[in-house]
Short mmCIF file of C-alpha atoms in Angstrom, two decimals:
data_model
loop_
_atom_site.label_atom_id
_atom_site.label_comp_id
_atom_site.label_asym_id
_atom_site.label_seq_id
_atom_site.Cartn_x
_atom_site.Cartn_y
_atom_site.Cartn_z
CA MET A 1 -8.20 -21.53 122.46
CA MET A 2 -7.36 -19.11 119.59
CA ASP A 3 -10.06 -16.48 119.05
CA SER A 4 -11.30 -15.38 115.63
CA PHE A 5 -9.25 -12.16 115.65
CA GLU A 6 -5.94 -14.01 115.94
CA LEU A 7 -7.03 -16.47 113.27
CA ASN A 8 -7.93 -13.63 110.93
CA LYS A 9 -4.49 -12.08 111.44
CA LEU A 10 -2.74 -15.33 110.55
CA ILE A 11 -4.87 -15.86 107.46
CA GLY A 12 -4.32 -12.25 106.42
CA ALA A 13 -0.55 -12.56 106.85
CA PHE A 14 -0.50 -15.75 104.80
CA LEU A 15 -2.52 -14.17 102.02
CA ALA A 16 -0.26 -11.11 102.07
CA VAL A 17 2.83 -13.30 101.64
CA VAL A 18 1.20 -15.17 98.77
CA PHE A 19 0.21 -11.88 97.15
CA VAL A 20 3.73 -10.46 97.44
CA MET A 21 5.33 -13.60 96.01
CA PHE A 22 2.86 -13.72 93.15
CA SER A 23 3.44 -10.03 92.40
CA VAL A 24 7.22 -10.46 92.43
CA SER A 25 6.92 -13.44 90.09
CA LEU A 26 4.80 -11.48 87.63
CA ALA A 27 7.15 -8.50 87.78
CA SER A 28 10.26 -10.64 87.18
CA ASP A 29 8.62 -12.36 84.22
CA THR A 30 7.82 -8.97 82.74
CA ILE A 31 11.28 -7.48 83.31
CA PHE A 32 13.32 -10.56 82.43
CA ALA A 33 11.20 -11.94 79.64
CA THR A 34 12.53 -15.02 77.85
CA HIS A 35 11.84 -15.80 74.22
CA ALA A 36 11.92 -19.27 72.73
CA PRO A 37 14.39 -19.61 69.83
CA GLU A 38 13.04 -20.11 66.34
CA THR A 39 15.07 -23.31 66.01
CA PRO A 40 15.60 -25.43 69.14
CA GLY A 41 19.18 -26.35 70.00
CA TYR A 42 22.49 -24.79 69.05
CA ALA A 43 24.04 -24.35 65.65
CA VAL A 44 27.41 -26.09 65.39
CA ALA A 45 29.79 -24.76 62.76
CA VAL A 46 31.31 -27.58 60.73
CA VAL A 47 34.37 -27.00 58.58
CA GLU A 48 33.89 -28.29 55.06
CA GLY A 49 36.05 -31.24 54.18
CA GLY A 50 36.50 -32.20 57.84
CA GLY A 51 35.25 -35.74 57.43
CA ALA A 52 36.66 -39.00 58.64
CA GLY A 53 39.90 -38.37 56.79
CA ALA A 54 40.52 -35.15 58.66
CA GLY A 55 39.80 -36.88 61.96
CA GLY A 56 42.26 -39.64 61.10
CA GLU A 57 44.95 -37.09 60.31
CA ALA A 58 44.33 -35.31 63.61
CA ALA A 59 44.52 -38.59 65.50
CA ALA A 60 47.76 -39.49 63.74
CA GLU A 61 49.52 -36.28 64.76
CA GLY A 62 50.63 -37.62 68.13
CA PRO A 63 53.35 -40.27 68.53
CA SER A 64 52.25 -43.88 68.30
CA ILE A 65 52.46 -46.28 71.22
CA ALA A 66 55.37 -48.00 69.46
CA GLU A 67 57.31 -44.73 69.46
CA LEU A 68 56.42 -43.90 73.06
CA LEU A 69 57.49 -47.33 74.29
CA GLN A 70 61.04 -46.81 73.04
CA ASN A 71 61.64 -44.27 75.83
CA ALA A 72 59.09 -45.52 78.38
CA ASP A 73 60.19 -46.10 81.98
CA PRO A 74 58.87 -49.27 83.68
CA ALA A 75 59.73 -47.82 87.10
CA LYS A 76 57.43 -44.87 86.47
CA GLY A 77 54.86 -47.31 85.12
CA GLN A 78 54.94 -49.23 88.39
CA ALA A 79 53.98 -46.01 90.17
CA VAL A 80 51.13 -45.50 87.70
CA PHE A 81 50.03 -49.09 88.40
CA LYS A 82 49.51 -48.50 92.14
CA PRO A 83 45.79 -47.59 91.82
CA CYS A 84 45.34 -50.70 89.64
CA ALA A 85 46.65 -52.87 92.49
CA ALA A 86 43.34 -52.39 94.27
CA CYS A 87 41.70 -54.67 91.68
CA HIS A 88 44.59 -56.64 90.13
CA THR A 89 47.56 -58.65 91.31
CA ALA A 90 50.78 -58.48 89.31
CA GLU A 91 52.94 -61.30 90.69
CA LYS A 92 53.26 -64.69 89.02
CA GLY A 93 50.53 -67.03 90.25
CA GLY A 94 48.72 -64.17 91.98
CA ALA A 95 45.07 -64.54 92.86
CA ASN A 96 42.24 -62.95 90.95
CA LYS A 97 40.60 -60.03 92.71
CA VAL A 98 37.96 -57.73 91.25
CA GLY A 99 40.02 -58.05 88.06
CA PRO A 100 42.18 -60.91 86.80
CA ASN A 101 45.84 -61.44 87.61
CA LEU A 102 48.03 -59.53 85.13
CA TRP A 103 51.16 -61.68 85.02
CA GLY A 104 51.97 -62.32 81.36
CA ILE A 105 49.27 -59.93 80.15
CA VAL A 106 51.18 -58.73 77.07
CA ASN A 107 50.17 -60.85 74.05
CA ARG A 108 47.86 -62.97 76.21
CA PRO A 109 44.51 -63.83 74.59
CA VAL A 110 41.75 -61.52 75.80
CA ALA A 111 39.40 -62.92 78.47
CA SER A 112 41.47 -66.09 78.88
CA HIS A 113 42.84 -66.02 82.43
CA GLU A 114 41.86 -69.17 84.24
CA GLY A 115 39.40 -68.88 87.10
CA PHE A 116 38.13 -65.38 86.32
CA SER A 117 34.58 -64.63 85.23
CA TYR A 118 34.75 -62.01 82.47
CA SER A 119 31.97 -59.66 81.46
CA ALA A 120 29.90 -60.37 78.37
CA GLY A 121 31.39 -57.33 76.65
CA MET A 122 34.95 -58.56 77.22
CA ARG A 123 34.10 -62.07 76.01
CA GLU A 124 32.56 -60.64 72.87
CA PHE A 125 35.62 -58.44 72.29
CA SER A 126 37.92 -61.46 72.58
CA GLN A 127 36.28 -63.17 69.56
CA GLY A 128 36.72 -66.54 71.15
CA GLY A 129 40.34 -65.96 72.12
CA GLN A 130 41.46 -64.77 68.69
CA VAL A 131 42.21 -61.24 69.94
CA VAL A 132 45.30 -60.82 72.12
CA TRP A 133 46.44 -58.01 74.38
CA ASP A 134 49.10 -56.64 72.07
CA TYR A 135 50.51 -53.15 72.53
CA GLU A 136 47.87 -51.48 70.37
CA HIS A 137 44.95 -53.09 72.22
CA LEU A 138 46.51 -52.36 75.60
CA SER A 139 46.98 -48.74 74.60
CA GLY A 140 43.41 -48.31 73.41
CA PHE A 141 41.92 -50.07 76.43
CA LEU A 142 44.00 -48.28 79.06
CA LYS A 143 43.22 -44.93 77.46
CA ALA A 144 39.43 -45.36 77.78
CA PRO A 145 38.29 -48.85 78.87
CA ARG A 146 34.53 -48.37 78.52
CA SER A 147 34.85 -46.71 75.14
CA TYR A 148 37.28 -49.31 73.79
CA VAL A 149 35.40 -52.39 75.03
CA SER A 150 31.68 -51.79 75.16
CA GLY A 151 30.09 -53.53 78.12
CA THR A 152 33.25 -54.07 80.14
CA ALA A 153 32.83 -54.19 83.90
CA MET A 154 36.08 -52.31 84.47
CA ALA A 155 35.30 -49.05 86.28
CA PHE A 156 38.72 -47.47 85.67
CA ALA A 157 38.40 -44.12 83.87
CA GLY A 158 41.63 -44.51 81.91
CA VAL A 159 45.12 -43.02 81.67
CA LYS A 160 44.87 -39.69 79.90
CA LYS A 161 48.56 -38.80 79.47
CA PRO A 162 50.23 -40.74 76.63
CA GLU A 163 53.60 -40.83 78.40
CA GLN A 164 52.09 -42.32 81.57
CA GLU A 165 50.18 -44.83 79.47
CA ALA A 166 53.41 -45.90 77.77
CA ASP A 167 55.18 -46.19 81.14
CA LEU A 168 52.34 -48.37 82.45
CA ILE A 169 52.48 -50.67 79.41
CA ALA A 170 56.27 -50.85 79.75
CA TYR A 171 55.77 -52.02 83.35
CA LEU A 172 53.13 -54.58 82.31
CA ARG A 173 55.63 -55.86 79.74
CA THR A 174 58.03 -56.75 82.57
CA LEU A 175 55.41 -59.01 84.17
CA ALA A 176 56.60 -62.12 82.33
CA ASP A 177 59.34 -64.73 82.44
CA GLU A 178 60.44 -63.49 79.02
CA PRO A 179 59.15 -59.98 78.23
CA ALA A 180 57.65 -59.59 74.78
CA PRO A 181 59.79 -57.68 72.26
CA LEU A 182 59.06 -54.01 71.83
CA PRO A 183 57.11 -53.05 68.71
CA GLU A 184 59.10 -51.87 65.73
CA VAL A 185 59.06 -48.16 64.92
CA GLY A 186 59.01 -46.81 61.39
CA ALA A 187 57.20 -49.68 59.70
CA GLY A 188 54.48 -47.29 58.61
CA ASP A 189 57.01 -44.72 57.41
CA ALA A 190 58.96 -47.19 55.27
CA ALA A 191 56.16 -47.65 52.74
CA PRO A 192 56.00 -43.97 51.69
CA ALA A 193 59.78 -43.94 51.31
CA GLU A 194 59.65 -46.97 49.06
CA GLU A 195 56.83 -45.45 47.04
CA ALA A 196 58.84 -42.27 46.60
CA ALA A 197 61.85 -44.14 45.20
CA PRO A 198 60.31 -44.86 41.76
CA ALA A 199 59.31 -41.22 41.48
CA ASP A 200 62.89 -40.14 42.11
CA ALA A 201 64.26 -42.76 39.75
CA ALA A 202 61.91 -41.79 36.92
CA PRO A 203 63.78 -38.59 35.92
CA ALA A 204 67.08 -40.50 35.95
CA ALA A 205 65.56 -43.15 33.70
CA GLN A 206 64.25 -40.46 31.39
CA GLU A 207 67.63 -38.73 31.23
CA ALA A 208 69.49 -41.95 30.41
CA PRO A 209 68.20 -42.23 26.80
CA ALA A 210 69.02 -38.56 26.23
CA ASP A 211 72.64 -39.12 27.24
CA ALA A 212 72.93 -42.42 25.39
CA ALA A 213 71.34 -41.22 22.15
CA PRO A 214 74.27 -39.08 20.88
CA SER A 215 76.90 -41.64 21.86
CA ALA A 216 75.16 -44.59 20.19
CA PRO A 217 76.06 -43.67 16.58
CA ALA A 218 79.70 -42.94 17.52
CA ASP A 219 80.08 -46.28 19.25
CA ALA A 220 78.16 -48.17 16.60
CA ALA A 221 79.98 -46.68 13.59
CA PRO A 222 83.10 -48.85 13.87
CA ALA A 223 80.93 -51.92 14.49
CA GLN A 224 79.11 -51.71 11.15
CA PRO A 225 81.74 -53.63 9.04
CA ASP A 226 81.33 -57.39 9.37
CA THR A 227 84.81 -58.17 8.07
CA GLN A 228 88.26 -56.75 8.55
CA ASP A 229 90.63 -55.68 5.75
CA ASP A 230 92.37 -59.04 5.77
CA GLY A 231 89.06 -60.82 5.14
CA THR A 232 88.67 -62.27 8.64
CA SER A 233 85.48 -61.67 10.55
CA ALA A 234 85.57 -59.26 13.51
CA SER A 235 84.53 -60.60 16.92
CA PRO A 236 81.89 -58.74 18.97
CA GLU A 237 84.52 -57.71 21.50
CA THR A 238 86.91 -56.13 18.98
CA ALA A 239 84.33 -54.56 16.70
CA PRO A 240 83.42 -51.53 18.87
CA ALA A 241 87.05 -50.37 19.31
CA THR A 242 86.95 -46.59 18.99
CA GLU A 243 90.63 -46.16 18.03
CA ALA A 244 90.43 -48.42 14.94
CA PRO A 245 88.87 -45.78 12.65
CA ALA A 246 91.64 -43.33 13.58
CA GLU A 247 94.41 -45.83 12.74
CA GLN A 248 92.93 -47.04 9.44
CA PRO A 249 93.38 -43.77 7.50
CA ALA A 250 97.05 -43.71 8.59
CA ALA A 251 97.55 -47.23 7.23
CA GLN A 252 95.96 -46.30 3.91
#
């Protein structure tokens, strides 16, 4: 049985440890004192004029999915698809797994594959089958599934590199009896070119009257007489002849 002396030593040692720890804590608080900021949080510098328009311009700097698909490689896309094969089948008539079969996915109505139970978020996104998996929707969804379709059950984080994303979509395009046509490039650039044409044509239209103004009296001068010297009327085709005035003085 432990005597009182041993018990006193243990209690004393415990109290000494507590005292040392408490002293160290007080000393550290004194040396490394922390002060609460006047305003909680961090100040974020915002550039004036950087609203939604600036964000749209920044997003539009990179090539579009239509441009990337022109040089995309389906073979590389098949390699990118390998992790997707854990949840999806790609062959025609393939079974549904964690995700639906992807044969004919391009331009297929969203949340429409037979026999698969879609999440509520995906069904809402489909708008009753009105939305289809075109190239733009595939690009947005594969880039960040949970951000693009709120409430989707797809756990895939997304393809971050635009080139790999285009290769993957190019591979998905081949999963069909008749692959869908590639999107046209330059449709968005044609409108500015057409709008610029009237601006270029305006100076030419303004210069035309300036060039025509001096020549109008010279051409119109011979056309003023309604009759010829022999009393016959002049036809509209013969009236503006420019050599007639030069020959008439010689005849007189």
